Each structure stands twice: as structure tokens, then as C-alpha cells.
């Protein structure tokens, strides 16, 4: 052990260790009250406190669920933590919505903490995204950086258990941090267990050995139960990252003295010998022994323990009687309020040529990046050499630089999940997934982190991200470049889904999606990008003005029936989106004046008022989708319309989608047989009109 730490630091650490131990004992003694699942930091206190003591208010930290001692070290009180333990209304982090020690914090007096889930290791990507954002801001817009006293640069700490390092998404984070030399510290606490799985069963190496495969990340391995060693190590590592802006991994071996969680108890799977060996490394007695060697009186240390226990008892009693959340507020903070509420600008400026959808997207992003220096674009193959596989980012890197428009590796999880951290520091990311079929590796981040962040942080951390996804089938794209994924996306609560069908809508909706403070997935049919599919020429439109914007959740009337046909009961409406708009428009020509075609434009939020009004007007409705029909968004929408408009319907709401096949076949004749088309829509419309 080194001997140059002040007594003040050592006594502060011992006081908080005693507090953490008293909290664990209080929870165990009151299991019927502490009914929500929880873990404690018992055994991990030394490395956690040593880490917390190094951090400044300008920093960012992502504690994981066992890190209550980090929270104590940052200055949060036992009472504040207990309010979350008991899911009380005044839980300062999530208002009773989230597990114990799943904090988030946005004050200016402590390091900031973004929301993170319980999914093992999933915090690595969002937290690395924070460091990515900080590096970018340092390069181009330092005014947005929160600097510490003396203008210190912020550091980012991502805390992980060693078992989580086997997750592939953790490796994606390591890879990006190493490649881009980000100011992030991965603190890996290794207690030798992953619930009931020992390290010998689960991994061939520990984190310190594993990280050596990522060139550019420095690492060290320490005894995390020794507070003095932990303090000096974290002091050196934090200082190095703060000054040199390069990543580190600290592997700290620690005992696990508590249960995995309150519901998975240690006696279920651990032997007496294992428990006894871990108990020998308890950080509290080790630090106490060191303090006694330094001449601190045992009586004084015993008084600290008693004071901590009394404080914990008082705080627990107060938290127990604190108010429960108001059930009437359960729906608050699903989304942050958007500034875009009305359509603005000129949709059809005079004297301009028509442009394809892909150019409308390109021009919209160019205008965004010219106006917002905090906007960045990244994804696979969007950089300087190619500018996107559909040329949807062509010339952008040349204009704005490789630091603002750049390629990533094949890392859909990182591409999507990093936007959580980028957004948290004030960067506005636009990211691309190359094909809809490849979005699935990013779903874990989209579901567990992005979609829940605003709700579970009570509005403190909405994720402002625009995720662009080319979608759809045409021309023999085959089973892995032609899929439709909107139903799967729409099953995720907490995100918005946009699906433009023409150039003007592409530009107006893309601008709105960028300005929306919430996560937006923009589905862009690749068959409409260049209007290469016969019958889609109208997807080309005059380019709207630079200030043109369309609020999300507003459908468009692509075609309106004659009032005479409506009055005579000889009309119907088609509700559709994307490529379906062109099938519907072509089919409607066979029934002149008798058909409304409604282009949804936004699948969530949905313009229900417009839809219901037109269904009620006609009494007959056909929903057209490119997706496989069974269990689709379109069928769910049909059910909703049937319920809302039942008294007005003259026939059941019909749905036409693709055949229910597991993939789009490669052969163009098989592809055509699977997909809807003008003839199939016309046949369904004829049946409906003559019902």
C-alpha cells in the first residue's frame, strides 16, 4: 500500500463504506418492505468510492446496478437512493419507474448520469457515445462543453461487471473507443460471478487480458478491495484521460459479499468455502485495519460506524413513509415536446425543376449541417469515398469534413446506441443503417436504451436522434435487402416512425425529424429514391424551400374522390404509405372520381383524426401495405378503424399486403408474385366498391 493519502479522504471513505454496509443490512432485515428487486455494492465499495472521489461536475459516469457506493461517493444521500429502492414518488431519478441504483442525473453540481437499462453491458455503447460527442464538441463547438474548475476537460466513466465483457456490444464500444481515441474509462469490477455462472465457466480471460486485443486502449489490473491502491490508480487514470484524451480500462478484482440480487440469493448457488474466501477481502475491515495502523483510534472508527447506521435507519424510516407515485401521471414523459407543430415554408416554389427523393434527402441534410454545427452524419459507407450506397450522402464529407460525415464499421448496435450519448452532450446525430434488413443488431439499443430513456428519466434525457433506413423491395434485391420492418419498429413504444413517399415530403419530414427532440426512425423506400420503378415518377417533385417543414403525425391527401360519388355511396378510401401510394394511385385511375388515397407519411404518431373522418365519409376502406399481411401494422390499423368507425362502415375494413412469406425471393417474377401491385389493389378495390 502507498501511504500518502490524507486522513480526511480515508475517513470519508470509511464513513461511506460503513453507510453502504448499513444500507445492505437494513434492506436484508426488511425484505418485506424492500419488495422490489435490488442489488447492493457490498464487496465493491473501495473501487467505487475511489472512482467517485476523482470525478468533477463536468464529468459523466454510467454506474451499473451494483454501484450504490459510487452514488454515495458522488454525494447522493442514502435517503435519495432509498426513494428509488422503494419506488417512491420523490425518487429523484425516475419517479418510481426504475430499479434501485438505475440513476440518471442532469444537475450542474455533480457528474451527469444518462439513463441506462438493466440489460447487461448495454451501457457501454451509449456511454462511449458520450465520449464520442465530447471529442466532437472539443473539435468544433467547445462552447457546448461543460468544463470543470480551471477549465478541466471532462472524462467519461463506464462501469461494468466483468461478466458483461462477453457481450458483443461491449466489444463494439471498445473497438470504437480504441479506433477514435476517446476520453473514456471502462471500470470493470470483477467479482468472479455472473449470477450463478463462475468466470471459469463463462470466459477464457478477464477484461484486462481481453482489452489487449484492442490496440490503443491502455489497461491495468488492481485489487479493487484495497481502497488506497484503488484511489491512487483511479487518480492516475482519470488524470491521464483528462489531459491526454485517450481510453483506459481498469480491471478491479473485488469480492461479492451480498446476493446477486434480492431475488437471486447467494446461498442458492455458492458454497460456504466460496463465501468465506470472499469475506476475507471485505474492503471495510481492510480499510479499518489500515486506519488503525495509521494511528486512528478504534473508538472513533466505531463511532463512525454507529453514526452511519443511525443515519441509514433514519433515512430508511423516512423513505418508507414517503408518498407513492400518482397513477394519473403514469403516461407522462413518453416523449419530449416537439417544436414543430405546423407546416411551414413553400412546398412548390416557382421556377424550380423536379428532383428525386434521394436528392431531397441530400439537400435537406446539407441545409441542416450548414445551419447546425452540432449535426453529424455517420453510418456504413456514408463517408467521402462513396457517399452512401444509394449516393444519399454524396459530397457531404467533402463539404463538411470527415469529422462530421464519416464511415463506421459494420456495427449497427454502435451506430444506433451511440446516439444516446451523443444526444446527451448536445450533439445532434443523423445515422444510417444501410438496409432495413440489417437493423436488427441495433434493436437491443433501440428498445432497451433509446426508446425508454425519456420515460424512465422523467424527461431529463430524451434521445434526439434521426435514424435513416432504406427499406422495401424492387428489382430483385433478394431476401436480405428488400425487407419491410415497420411493424417490428412500431411495436417499440417511445420512438417515432416516418415513411415519406415523395421528394417534398422527404425534405419536409426529414427537417422535422431532425428538430424533434425524440428518437425518429425514417424509413425511405429505396425503389422511390430515383423513381426507377415504373409508375413512381410522381415521387419526383419540385424541391421545397429551405424552411419547408412538415410536422410529424400529419397525413396527406394524395387523391380525393368527387363529392357526387361520395353522396351516392359509390366511393371508398385507400390508406397507405411508401410504395403503396403509387399502387393505390394507379389502381384508383380505374375508378375515376370514386377513391380517396391517404398517404400516412408518419406511421407513429398517426393522424387518426384524418383517417377516421375519411373512413366515416366513405363507409368503405382499404389499407395497402408492402409488408407481409398477417399480424402487420396494417391489420392492427384495420382493427382500430373498425372499432372507431363501426357505425359508419358499409363493409369490413379490408387489408392488402404481401404474401405471408418469411423473405422476399430474389427472382423478379417470384418477387412480383409476393408483392402487392396495381392490379392486386384494383381487384381488392373493385370487391370493396361492389360490396
XYZ file of C-alpha atoms in Angstrom:
691
model
C 0.000 0.000 0.000
C 1.022 3.602 -0.625
C 0.885 5.924 2.393
C 0.336 9.440 1.092
C -3.453 9.739 1.270
C -4.817 12.302 3.706
C -6.761 11.145 6.715
C -9.717 13.209 5.528
C -10.026 11.133 2.359
C -9.562 7.878 4.255
C -12.117 8.778 6.930
C -14.603 9.905 4.281
C -14.184 6.574 2.516
C -14.626 4.628 5.754
C -17.746 6.597 6.634
C -19.319 5.815 3.263
C -18.257 2.162 3.398
C -19.959 1.929 6.760
C -23.018 3.587 5.265
C -23.149 1.130 2.369
C -22.834 -1.814 4.742
C -25.581 -0.451 6.995
C -27.837 0.047 3.976
C -27.346 -3.549 2.851
C -28.086 -4.803 6.354
C -31.181 -2.621 6.592
C -32.530 -3.922 3.287
C -31.883 -7.522 4.292
C -33.595 -7.032 7.656
C -36.650 -5.506 5.960
C -37.164 -7.772 2.977
C -40.939 -7.457 3.092
C -40.653 -3.679 2.767
C -37.838 -3.782 0.192
C -40.035 -5.777 -2.150
C -38.632 -4.505 -5.443
C -35.606 -6.325 -6.807
C -32.289 -4.724 -5.887
C -28.575 -5.294 -5.554
C -26.068 -3.699 -3.204
C -22.426 -2.716 -3.529
C -21.168 -4.973 -0.725
C -17.609 -6.005 -1.571
C -17.258 -3.397 -4.312
C -17.210 -0.311 -2.093
C -13.490 0.508 -2.266
C -13.071 0.778 -6.026
C -16.423 2.512 -6.379
C -15.635 5.207 -3.823
C -12.123 5.617 -5.166
C -13.622 6.270 -8.599
C -16.316 8.655 -7.412
C -13.813 10.747 -5.454
C -11.932 11.615 -8.665
C -14.868 12.961 -10.626
C -15.806 16.577 -11.225
C -19.165 18.124 -12.020
C -18.154 18.393 -15.696
C -17.693 14.633 -15.974
C -20.063 11.843 -16.974
C -20.451 8.484 -15.296
C -22.609 5.464 -16.001
C -22.920 3.377 -12.844
C -24.310 -0.096 -13.186
C -26.877 -1.646 -10.892
C -24.369 -2.649 -8.180
C -22.804 0.796 -7.915
C -24.614 2.401 -4.987
C -21.236 3.267 -3.421
C -20.378 5.321 -6.489
C -23.599 7.204 -5.875
C -22.730 7.750 -2.219
C -19.261 8.902 -3.234
C -20.727 11.421 -5.661
C -22.741 12.971 -2.841
C -26.167 11.370 -3.123
C -27.746 10.600 0.245
C -28.991 7.228 1.445
C -32.478 8.741 1.541
C -32.350 9.689 -2.126
C -31.213 6.198 -3.065
C -33.846 4.585 -0.845
C -36.613 6.536 -2.542
C -35.676 4.682 -5.704
C -35.283 1.395 -3.830
C -38.895 1.677 -2.684
C -40.147 3.198 -5.978
C -41.481 6.323 -4.314
C -42.894 9.439 -5.967
C -39.924 11.588 -4.974
C -37.342 9.160 -6.338
C -35.089 11.891 -7.800
C -34.060 9.792 -10.763
C -37.128 8.102 -12.227
C -40.128 8.911 -10.043
C -40.650 5.288 -9.061
C -40.319 3.894 -12.591
C -36.952 2.152 -12.423
C -34.997 -0.345 -10.335
C -32.702 0.530 -7.447
C -29.469 2.201 -8.475
C -30.575 2.861 -12.019
C -29.941 6.588 -11.730
C -29.913 9.464 -14.131
C -28.886 12.963 -13.225
C -28.646 16.280 -15.048
C -27.718 18.760 -12.334
C -24.685 21.019 -12.526
C -23.297 20.129 -9.091
C -22.336 16.508 -9.815
C -21.242 14.434 -12.792
C -24.067 13.786 -15.214
C -25.560 10.328 -15.487
C -27.529 9.311 -18.568
C -30.314 6.791 -18.288
C -29.301 3.185 -18.824
C -31.109 -0.115 -18.717
C -30.551 -3.298 -16.753
C -29.513 -5.122 -19.924
C -26.052 -6.463 -19.156
C -23.290 -4.410 -20.730
C -25.631 -2.340 -22.840
C -24.445 0.883 -21.197
C -21.057 0.529 -22.895
C -22.243 1.840 -26.258
C -24.336 4.830 -25.069
C -21.595 5.840 -22.639
C -18.927 5.559 -25.309
C -21.236 7.758 -27.384
C -20.856 10.425 -24.682
C -17.082 10.349 -25.138
C -17.549 10.443 -28.912
C -19.724 13.520 -28.540
C -17.275 15.236 -26.188
C -14.426 14.712 -28.637
C -16.510 16.186 -31.441
C -17.544 19.215 -29.389
C -13.931 19.829 -28.404
C -13.057 19.894 -32.109
C -15.806 22.142 -33.440
C -18.050 23.686 -30.797
C -16.301 23.904 -27.451
C -18.900 26.387 -26.221
C -21.212 23.421 -25.564
C -18.651 21.647 -23.377
C -19.177 21.664 -19.625
C -15.668 22.312 -18.282
C -14.540 21.797 -14.732
C -12.854 24.254 -12.351
C -9.715 25.545 -14.000
C -11.162 24.606 -17.408
C -10.505 20.883 -16.943
C -11.729 18.706 -19.785
C -14.485 16.218 -18.904
C -13.908 12.487 -18.671
C -16.388 9.650 -19.056
C -16.548 6.594 -16.795
C -18.421 3.475 -17.866
C -18.822 0.971 -15.044
C -19.275 -2.705 -15.910
C -19.241 -6.104 -14.289
C -16.639 -8.464 -15.707
C -19.283 -10.941 -16.890
C -20.699 -8.250 -19.182
C -17.480 -8.066 -21.194
C -18.504 -11.215 -23.060
C -21.346 -9.246 -24.664
C -20.708 -8.397 -28.303
C -21.935 -4.844 -27.876
C -19.250 -4.183 -25.276
C -16.686 -5.166 -27.887
C -18.258 -2.744 -30.354
C -17.789 0.030 -27.804
C -14.181 -0.963 -27.150
C -13.484 -1.035 -30.884
C -14.862 2.449 -31.479
C -13.133 3.940 -28.431
C -9.807 2.442 -29.470
C -10.115 3.485 -33.103
C -11.142 7.066 -32.343
C -9.135 7.508 -29.123
C -11.998 8.673 -26.955
C -11.723 10.062 -23.392
C -13.472 7.137 -21.689
C -12.560 4.882 -18.776
C -14.061 1.411 -18.652
C -14.152 0.406 -14.996
C -14.611 -3.363 -14.903
C -15.446 -4.797 -11.483
C -14.616 -8.486 -11.441
C -16.221 -10.439 -8.600
C -15.855 -13.773 -10.420
C -19.596 -14.302 -10.797
C -22.257 -13.681 -13.427
C -25.301 -14.603 -11.345
C -24.594 -18.329 -10.842
C -22.029 -18.628 -13.625
C -18.430 -18.506 -12.467
C -15.724 -16.858 -14.523
C -14.212 -20.258 -15.294
C -17.450 -21.332 -16.941
C -18.062 -18.154 -18.901
C -14.842 -16.689 -20.269
C -11.323 -17.588 -21.269
C -9.770 -14.392 -19.959
C -10.519 -11.457 -17.737
C -11.158 -7.933 -19.008
C -7.541 -6.795 -18.582
C -6.389 -9.643 -20.810
C -9.220 -9.214 -23.280
C -8.651 -5.487 -23.809
C -5.110 -6.115 -25.071
C -6.691 -7.093 -28.374
C -7.921 -3.514 -28.841
C -4.874 -1.505 -29.869
C -4.920 1.940 -28.330
C -6.661 1.227 -25.011
C -4.345 1.285 -22.000
C -5.213 -1.028 -19.132
C -4.297 -2.038 -15.629
C -5.462 -4.694 -13.177
C -5.715 -3.933 -9.465
C -7.080 -5.195 -6.166
C -10.372 -3.324 -6.069
C -10.946 -4.205 -2.417
C -7.934 -2.105 -1.393
C -9.106 1.495 -1.141
C -5.660 3.090 -1.145
C -4.468 1.190 -4.213
C -7.792 1.856 -5.931
C -7.655 5.570 -5.131
C -4.154 6.065 -6.482
C -4.880 4.043 -9.607
C -8.081 5.908 -10.411
C -6.409 9.233 -9.632
C -3.673 8.470 -12.170
C -6.032 7.078 -14.802
C -8.558 9.903 -14.545
C -5.780 12.477 -14.717
C -4.282 10.810 -17.794
C -7.624 10.681 -19.606
C -8.485 14.240 -18.591
C -5.226 15.552 -20.003
C -4.365 13.174 -22.849
C -7.890 12.246 -24.056
C -7.225 8.545 -24.606
C -9.170 5.483 -23.420
C -8.350 3.282 -20.453
C -9.663 0.079 -18.926
C -9.277 -0.566 -15.218
C -9.843 -4.172 -14.171
C -10.573 -4.318 -10.444
C -10.913 -7.654 -8.674
C -13.463 -7.481 -5.866
C -15.344 -9.848 -3.581
C -19.077 -10.327 -3.883
C -20.380 -10.160 -0.325
C -24.077 -9.674 -0.982
C -26.592 -11.529 -3.065
C -26.616 -11.188 -6.834
C -29.972 -9.524 -6.290
C -32.559 -9.662 -3.567
C -34.346 -12.312 -5.615
C -31.313 -14.438 -6.523
C -29.709 -15.155 -3.201
C -26.114 -16.211 -2.713
C -26.958 -19.354 -0.803
C -28.806 -20.694 -3.838
C -25.605 -21.401 -5.749
C -22.481 -20.500 -3.782
C -20.564 -22.807 -1.427
C -19.591 -21.942 2.118
C -15.935 -22.059 1.072
C -16.536 -19.547 -1.725
C -18.435 -17.190 0.561
C -15.748 -17.431 3.243
C -12.931 -16.668 0.816
C -14.764 -13.581 -0.450
C -15.459 -12.410 3.107
C -11.713 -12.284 3.792
C -11.419 -9.476 1.220
C -14.162 -7.241 2.663
C -12.981 -3.662 1.901
C -14.393 -2.264 5.145
C -12.321 -4.271 7.627
C -9.273 -3.878 5.354
C -9.558 -0.104 5.427
C -10.282 -0.137 9.153
C -7.135 -2.116 9.796
C -5.135 0.336 7.714
C -6.579 3.290 9.635
C -5.707 1.660 12.935
C -2.143 1.191 11.688
C -2.072 4.919 10.893
C -2.971 5.709 14.498
C -6.682 6.444 14.134
C -8.420 5.405 17.350
C -10.724 2.416 17.135
C -13.261 4.256 19.290
C -13.504 6.968 16.654
C -13.990 4.417 13.883
C -16.668 2.651 15.913
C -18.436 5.976 16.346
C -18.368 6.460 12.570
C -19.987 3.047 12.113
C -22.676 3.855 14.694
C -23.384 7.250 13.141
C -23.687 5.686 9.699
C -26.088 3.048 10.999
C -28.204 5.686 12.726
C -28.301 7.823 9.573
C -29.346 4.844 7.482
C -32.069 3.882 9.960
C -33.455 7.419 9.990
C -33.377 7.720 6.202
C -34.973 4.317 5.722
C -37.821 5.152 8.077
C -38.425 8.402 6.214
C -38.290 6.722 2.800
C -40.690 4.020 3.941
C -43.453 6.515 4.676
C -42.771 8.705 1.641
C -45.584 9.166 -0.856
C -46.271 6.692 -3.636
C -46.338 7.926 -7.251
C -49.601 9.293 -8.630
C -51.049 6.687 -11.036
C -52.610 9.516 -13.050
C -49.098 10.549 -14.098
C -48.068 7.143 -15.419
C -48.238 8.357 -19.030
C -46.083 11.451 -18.635
C -42.680 11.870 -20.309
C -43.133 9.290 -23.048
C -41.931 11.961 -25.463
C -40.421 15.410 -25.097
C -42.447 18.209 -26.634
C -41.562 18.887 -30.256
C -41.182 22.460 -31.548
C -42.603 21.534 -34.979
C -46.389 21.763 -34.834
C -47.449 23.283 -38.146
C -46.461 23.027 -41.800
C -44.279 25.966 -42.813
C -42.400 27.149 -45.869
C -43.139 26.794 -49.579
C -43.816 23.287 -50.834
C -43.810 24.126 -54.573
C -41.580 27.135 -55.267
C -41.961 28.560 -58.754
C -39.304 28.070 -61.369
C -37.622 25.011 -59.886
C -37.047 21.635 -61.511
C -38.283 18.389 -60.054
C -35.815 16.348 -58.040
C -35.798 12.696 -56.951
C -36.324 11.693 -53.332
C -32.675 10.833 -52.800
C -31.658 14.375 -53.727
C -34.328 15.847 -51.478
C -32.788 13.966 -48.561
C -29.288 15.009 -49.561
C -30.235 18.667 -49.873
C -32.140 18.615 -46.557
C -29.150 17.222 -44.691
C -26.845 19.705 -46.389
C -29.037 22.575 -45.212
C -29.216 21.102 -41.710
C -25.452 20.762 -41.450
C -24.919 24.286 -42.745
C -27.200 25.671 -40.060
C -26.395 23.376 -37.128
C -22.693 22.795 -36.450
C -23.681 20.230 -33.821
C -25.187 17.993 -36.545
C -23.159 14.958 -37.613
C -23.839 12.106 -40.052
C -22.352 8.646 -39.737
C -23.004 5.047 -40.698
C -21.729 2.408 -43.072
C -20.247 3.740 -46.329
C -21.645 7.273 -45.985
C -18.185 8.830 -45.921
C -16.109 10.601 -48.524
C -15.287 7.703 -50.855
C -18.829 6.509 -51.601
C -21.342 8.865 -50.021
C -23.825 6.085 -49.310
C -24.703 3.006 -51.322
C -27.610 4.991 -52.814
C -25.464 8.160 -53.061
C -27.736 9.686 -50.436
C -24.734 11.330 -48.734
C -22.728 12.196 -51.844
C -20.421 15.228 -51.472
C -21.347 15.834 -47.830
C -17.975 14.713 -46.446
C -16.186 16.909 -48.985
C -18.231 19.909 -47.862
C -18.320 19.371 -44.098
C -15.242 17.288 -43.374
C -14.533 13.755 -42.247
C -15.119 14.697 -38.606
C -18.789 15.456 -39.380
C -19.576 12.894 -42.088
C -17.793 9.584 -41.636
C -17.891 5.847 -42.018
C -18.329 3.389 -39.200
C -17.516 -0.274 -39.059
C -20.278 -2.830 -39.538
C -21.700 -2.056 -36.102
C -25.427 -1.440 -36.227
C -25.662 -1.595 -32.441
C -22.990 1.065 -32.057
C -24.391 3.239 -34.836
C -27.801 3.324 -33.160
C -26.859 3.162 -29.481
C -24.098 5.768 -29.587
C -26.699 8.400 -30.400
C -27.883 8.202 -26.771
C -24.595 9.600 -25.513
C -24.149 11.980 -28.431
C -27.567 13.488 -27.775
C -26.881 13.800 -24.052
C -23.957 16.154 -24.618
C -25.728 18.299 -27.207
C -24.605 16.740 -30.484
C -27.416 16.094 -32.978
C -26.699 12.801 -34.734
C -28.118 11.610 -38.042
C -27.169 7.977 -38.556
C -27.792 5.448 -41.293
C -28.423 1.732 -41.290
C -27.610 0.506 -44.778
C -30.705 -1.670 -45.303
C -33.769 -2.295 -43.157
C -32.895 -5.993 -43.062
C -29.765 -5.100 -41.086
C -31.383 -3.003 -38.377
C -31.933 -5.997 -36.112
C -28.455 -5.986 -34.492
C -29.293 -2.456 -33.370
C -32.653 -3.380 -31.872
C -31.229 -4.045 -28.427
C -30.058 -0.448 -28.191
C -33.210 0.911 -29.802
C -35.502 -0.982 -27.437
C -33.627 -1.079 -24.133
C -31.843 2.264 -24.204
C -33.201 4.770 -26.730
C -36.943 4.186 -26.513
C -37.092 4.135 -22.711
C -34.691 6.973 -21.928
C -37.150 9.872 -21.880
C -39.812 7.965 -19.943
C -37.532 6.419 -17.328
C -35.571 9.630 -16.781
C -38.811 11.575 -16.307
C -37.969 13.721 -19.302
C -34.372 14.548 -18.396
C -32.800 12.532 -21.206
C -34.908 12.317 -24.331
C -32.734 10.988 -27.144
C -32.618 13.315 -30.115
C -31.606 11.050 -32.963
C -32.603 10.579 -36.585
C -32.060 7.040 -37.843
C -32.341 6.725 -41.628
C -33.200 3.283 -43.002
C -33.549 2.376 -46.705
C -36.376 -0.139 -46.974
C -38.524 -2.113 -49.366
C -38.368 -4.403 -52.381
C -37.887 -3.874 -56.086
C -35.847 -5.223 -58.967
C -34.649 -8.488 -57.438
C -32.983 -7.147 -54.308
C -33.347 -10.513 -52.643
C -34.159 -11.719 -49.155
C -31.645 -9.575 -47.220
C -32.006 -6.242 -48.995
C -35.767 -5.995 -49.519
C -37.495 -6.462 -46.198
C -40.110 -4.275 -44.554
C -39.713 -3.751 -40.808
C -42.298 -1.134 -39.872
C -44.480 -3.443 -37.770
C -41.488 -4.520 -35.715
C -40.455 -0.899 -35.227
C -43.971 0.175 -34.328
C -44.079 -2.405 -31.547
C -41.438 -0.298 -29.767
C -43.009 2.378 -27.598
C -41.110 5.638 -27.261
C -39.925 6.116 -30.843
C -41.471 7.826 -33.863
C -41.602 6.250 -37.326
C -41.755 8.263 -40.548
C -42.223 6.930 -44.100
C -42.220 9.576 -46.889
C -43.338 8.724 -50.418
C -42.109 11.723 -52.453
C -39.330 14.276 -52.565
C -41.243 17.177 -50.996
C -42.351 15.050 -48.057
C -38.865 13.611 -47.732
C -37.390 17.065 -47.236
C -40.139 18.427 -45.007
C -40.335 15.361 -42.803
C -36.569 14.952 -42.547
C -36.248 18.509 -41.269
C -38.989 17.909 -38.698
C -37.451 14.598 -37.652
C -34.098 16.286 -37.098
C -35.638 19.033 -34.958
C -37.748 16.616 -32.938
C -36.117 16.056 -29.521
C -37.176 12.401 -29.630
C -35.852 9.353 -31.492
C -37.175 9.171 -35.053
C -36.677 6.286 -37.468
C -37.102 7.436 -41.071
C -37.971 4.629 -43.480
C -37.041 5.513 -47.059
C -38.165 3.191 -49.841
C -35.141 2.579 -52.000
C -37.384 1.932 -55.016
C -38.605 5.527 -54.721
C -35.169 7.140 -54.270
C -34.634 7.550 -58.017
C -38.176 6.713 -59.276
C -36.752 3.741 -61.141
C -39.869 1.642 -60.579
C -42.420 2.187 -63.387
C -45.322 4.297 -62.157
C -43.385 6.150 -59.469
C -42.432 9.234 -61.484
C -44.604 11.375 -59.201
C -42.214 10.656 -56.350
C -40.123 13.366 -58.009
C -41.331 16.815 -57.017
C -40.180 20.381 -57.075
C -37.736 20.923 -54.231
C -39.436 22.833 -51.408
C -37.918 25.959 -49.910
C -35.144 25.704 -47.357
C -37.519 26.478 -44.484
C -40.131 23.917 -45.567
C -41.134 21.601 -42.769
C -43.966 19.127 -42.147
C -44.989 18.229 -38.584
C -44.831 14.538 -37.779
C -48.209 12.867 -37.433
C -49.975 14.646 -40.318
C -51.196 12.524 -43.235
C -51.548 13.833 -46.819
C -54.429 13.552 -49.231
C -52.780 12.139 -52.355
C -56.127 11.907 -54.169
C -59.686 12.965 -53.309
C -62.927 11.498 -54.605
C -65.658 13.582 -56.187
C -68.330 14.679 -53.752
C -71.006 13.290 -56.065
C -69.590 9.788 -55.808
C -69.391 10.153 -52.050
C -73.005 11.349 -51.807
C -74.126 8.433 -53.982
C -72.390 5.908 -51.740
C -70.114 4.829 -54.594
C -66.752 5.746 -53.089
C -64.053 4.278 -50.879
C -60.790 5.396 -49.294
C -57.390 3.758 -49.505
C -54.992 4.254 -46.606
C -51.382 3.528 -47.443
C -47.782 4.763 -47.372
C -44.475 4.384 -49.192
C -44.667 2.366 -52.407
C -48.306 1.630 -51.630
C -49.177 5.208 -52.585
C -48.256 4.512 -56.208
C -50.040 1.184 -56.383
C -53.108 2.902 -54.939
C -52.939 5.894 -57.277
C -52.615 3.657 -60.331
C -55.485 1.439 -59.206
C -57.705 4.452 -58.460
C -57.493 5.536 -62.104
C -59.688 2.569 -62.943
C -62.412 4.076 -60.718
C -62.263 7.786 -61.609
C -63.664 10.151 -59.012
C -64.560 7.367 -56.600
C -61.434 6.988 -54.463
C -59.616 8.897 -51.737
C -55.949 7.957 -51.341
C -54.467 8.898 -47.977
C -50.679 8.852 -47.629
C -49.925 8.349 -43.943
C -46.404 9.850 -44.149
C -45.939 9.199 -40.421
C -46.774 5.767 -39.021
C -46.349 6.940 -35.429
C -47.716 9.286 -34.337
C -50.664 8.521 -36.581
C -53.111 11.070 -37.979
C -56.157 9.259 -36.619
C -58.464 12.263 -36.892
C -57.975 12.467 -40.654
C -58.216 8.715 -41.124
C -61.392 8.310 -39.117
C -63.036 11.293 -40.802
C -62.461 9.885 -44.277
C -63.483 6.357 -43.360
C -66.690 7.754 -41.893
C -67.234 9.803 -45.058
C -66.944 6.820 -47.401
C -68.009 3.871 -45.251
C -65.531 1.675 -47.122
C -61.782 1.421 -46.503
C -58.856 -0.499 -47.956
C -55.449 -0.453 -46.270
C -52.492 -1.234 -48.520
C -49.061 -2.208 -47.199
C -45.914 -3.721 -48.661
C -45.386 -5.755 -45.526
C -46.442 -9.353 -45.197
C -50.054 -9.010 -44.214
C -50.641 -11.311 -41.262
C -50.147 -9.635 -37.863
C -48.976 -6.447 -39.541
C -49.304 -2.792 -38.617
C -51.918 -2.572 -41.390
C -54.069 -5.258 -39.812
C -53.778 -3.583 -36.418
C -54.818 -0.296 -38.010
C -57.800 -2.021 -39.605
C -58.918 -3.186 -36.188
C -58.564 0.287 -34.737
C -60.559 1.800 -37.596
C -63.240 -0.852 -37.293
C -63.713 -0.031 -33.632
C -63.675 3.752 -34.044
C -65.836 3.851 -37.194
C -68.063 0.809 -36.725
C -71.356 2.704 -37.004
C -70.293 4.253 -40.316
C -68.944 1.175 -42.118
C -70.803 -0.346 -45.053
C -68.312 -3.201 -45.347
C -65.476 -4.676 -43.307
C -62.184 -2.805 -43.458
C -60.014 -4.629 -45.995
C -56.244 -5.080 -45.895
C -53.952 -5.932 -48.790
C -50.317 -6.715 -48.168
C -47.587 -9.002 -49.384
C -47.922 -12.745 -49.223
C -47.049 -14.212 -45.854
C -43.587 -15.457 -46.726
C -40.507 -15.347 -44.484
C -38.446 -13.395 -47.025
C -38.610 -11.591 -50.338
C -37.368 -14.046 -53.014
C -34.575 -12.980 -55.354
C -36.137 -13.851 -58.708
C -38.050 -10.849 -60.054
C -41.041 -12.960 -61.059
C -41.254 -14.508 -57.597
C -40.797 -11.060 -56.060
C -43.681 -9.725 -58.130
C -45.863 -12.649 -57.104
C -45.224 -11.852 -53.450
C -45.731 -8.084 -53.521
C -48.908 -6.054 -53.979
C -49.203 -4.167 -57.247
C -51.624 -2.012 -59.217
C -53.674 -4.985 -60.416
C -53.998 -6.553 -56.959
C -55.023 -3.239 -55.409
C -57.561 -2.623 -58.199
C -59.088 -6.054 -57.687
C -59.417 -5.510 -53.932
C -60.870 -2.051 -54.536
C -63.390 -3.425 -57.007
C -64.579 -6.012 -54.484
C -64.908 -3.323 -51.837
C -66.793 -0.858 -54.054
C -69.241 -3.544 -55.113
C -69.730 -4.975 -51.628
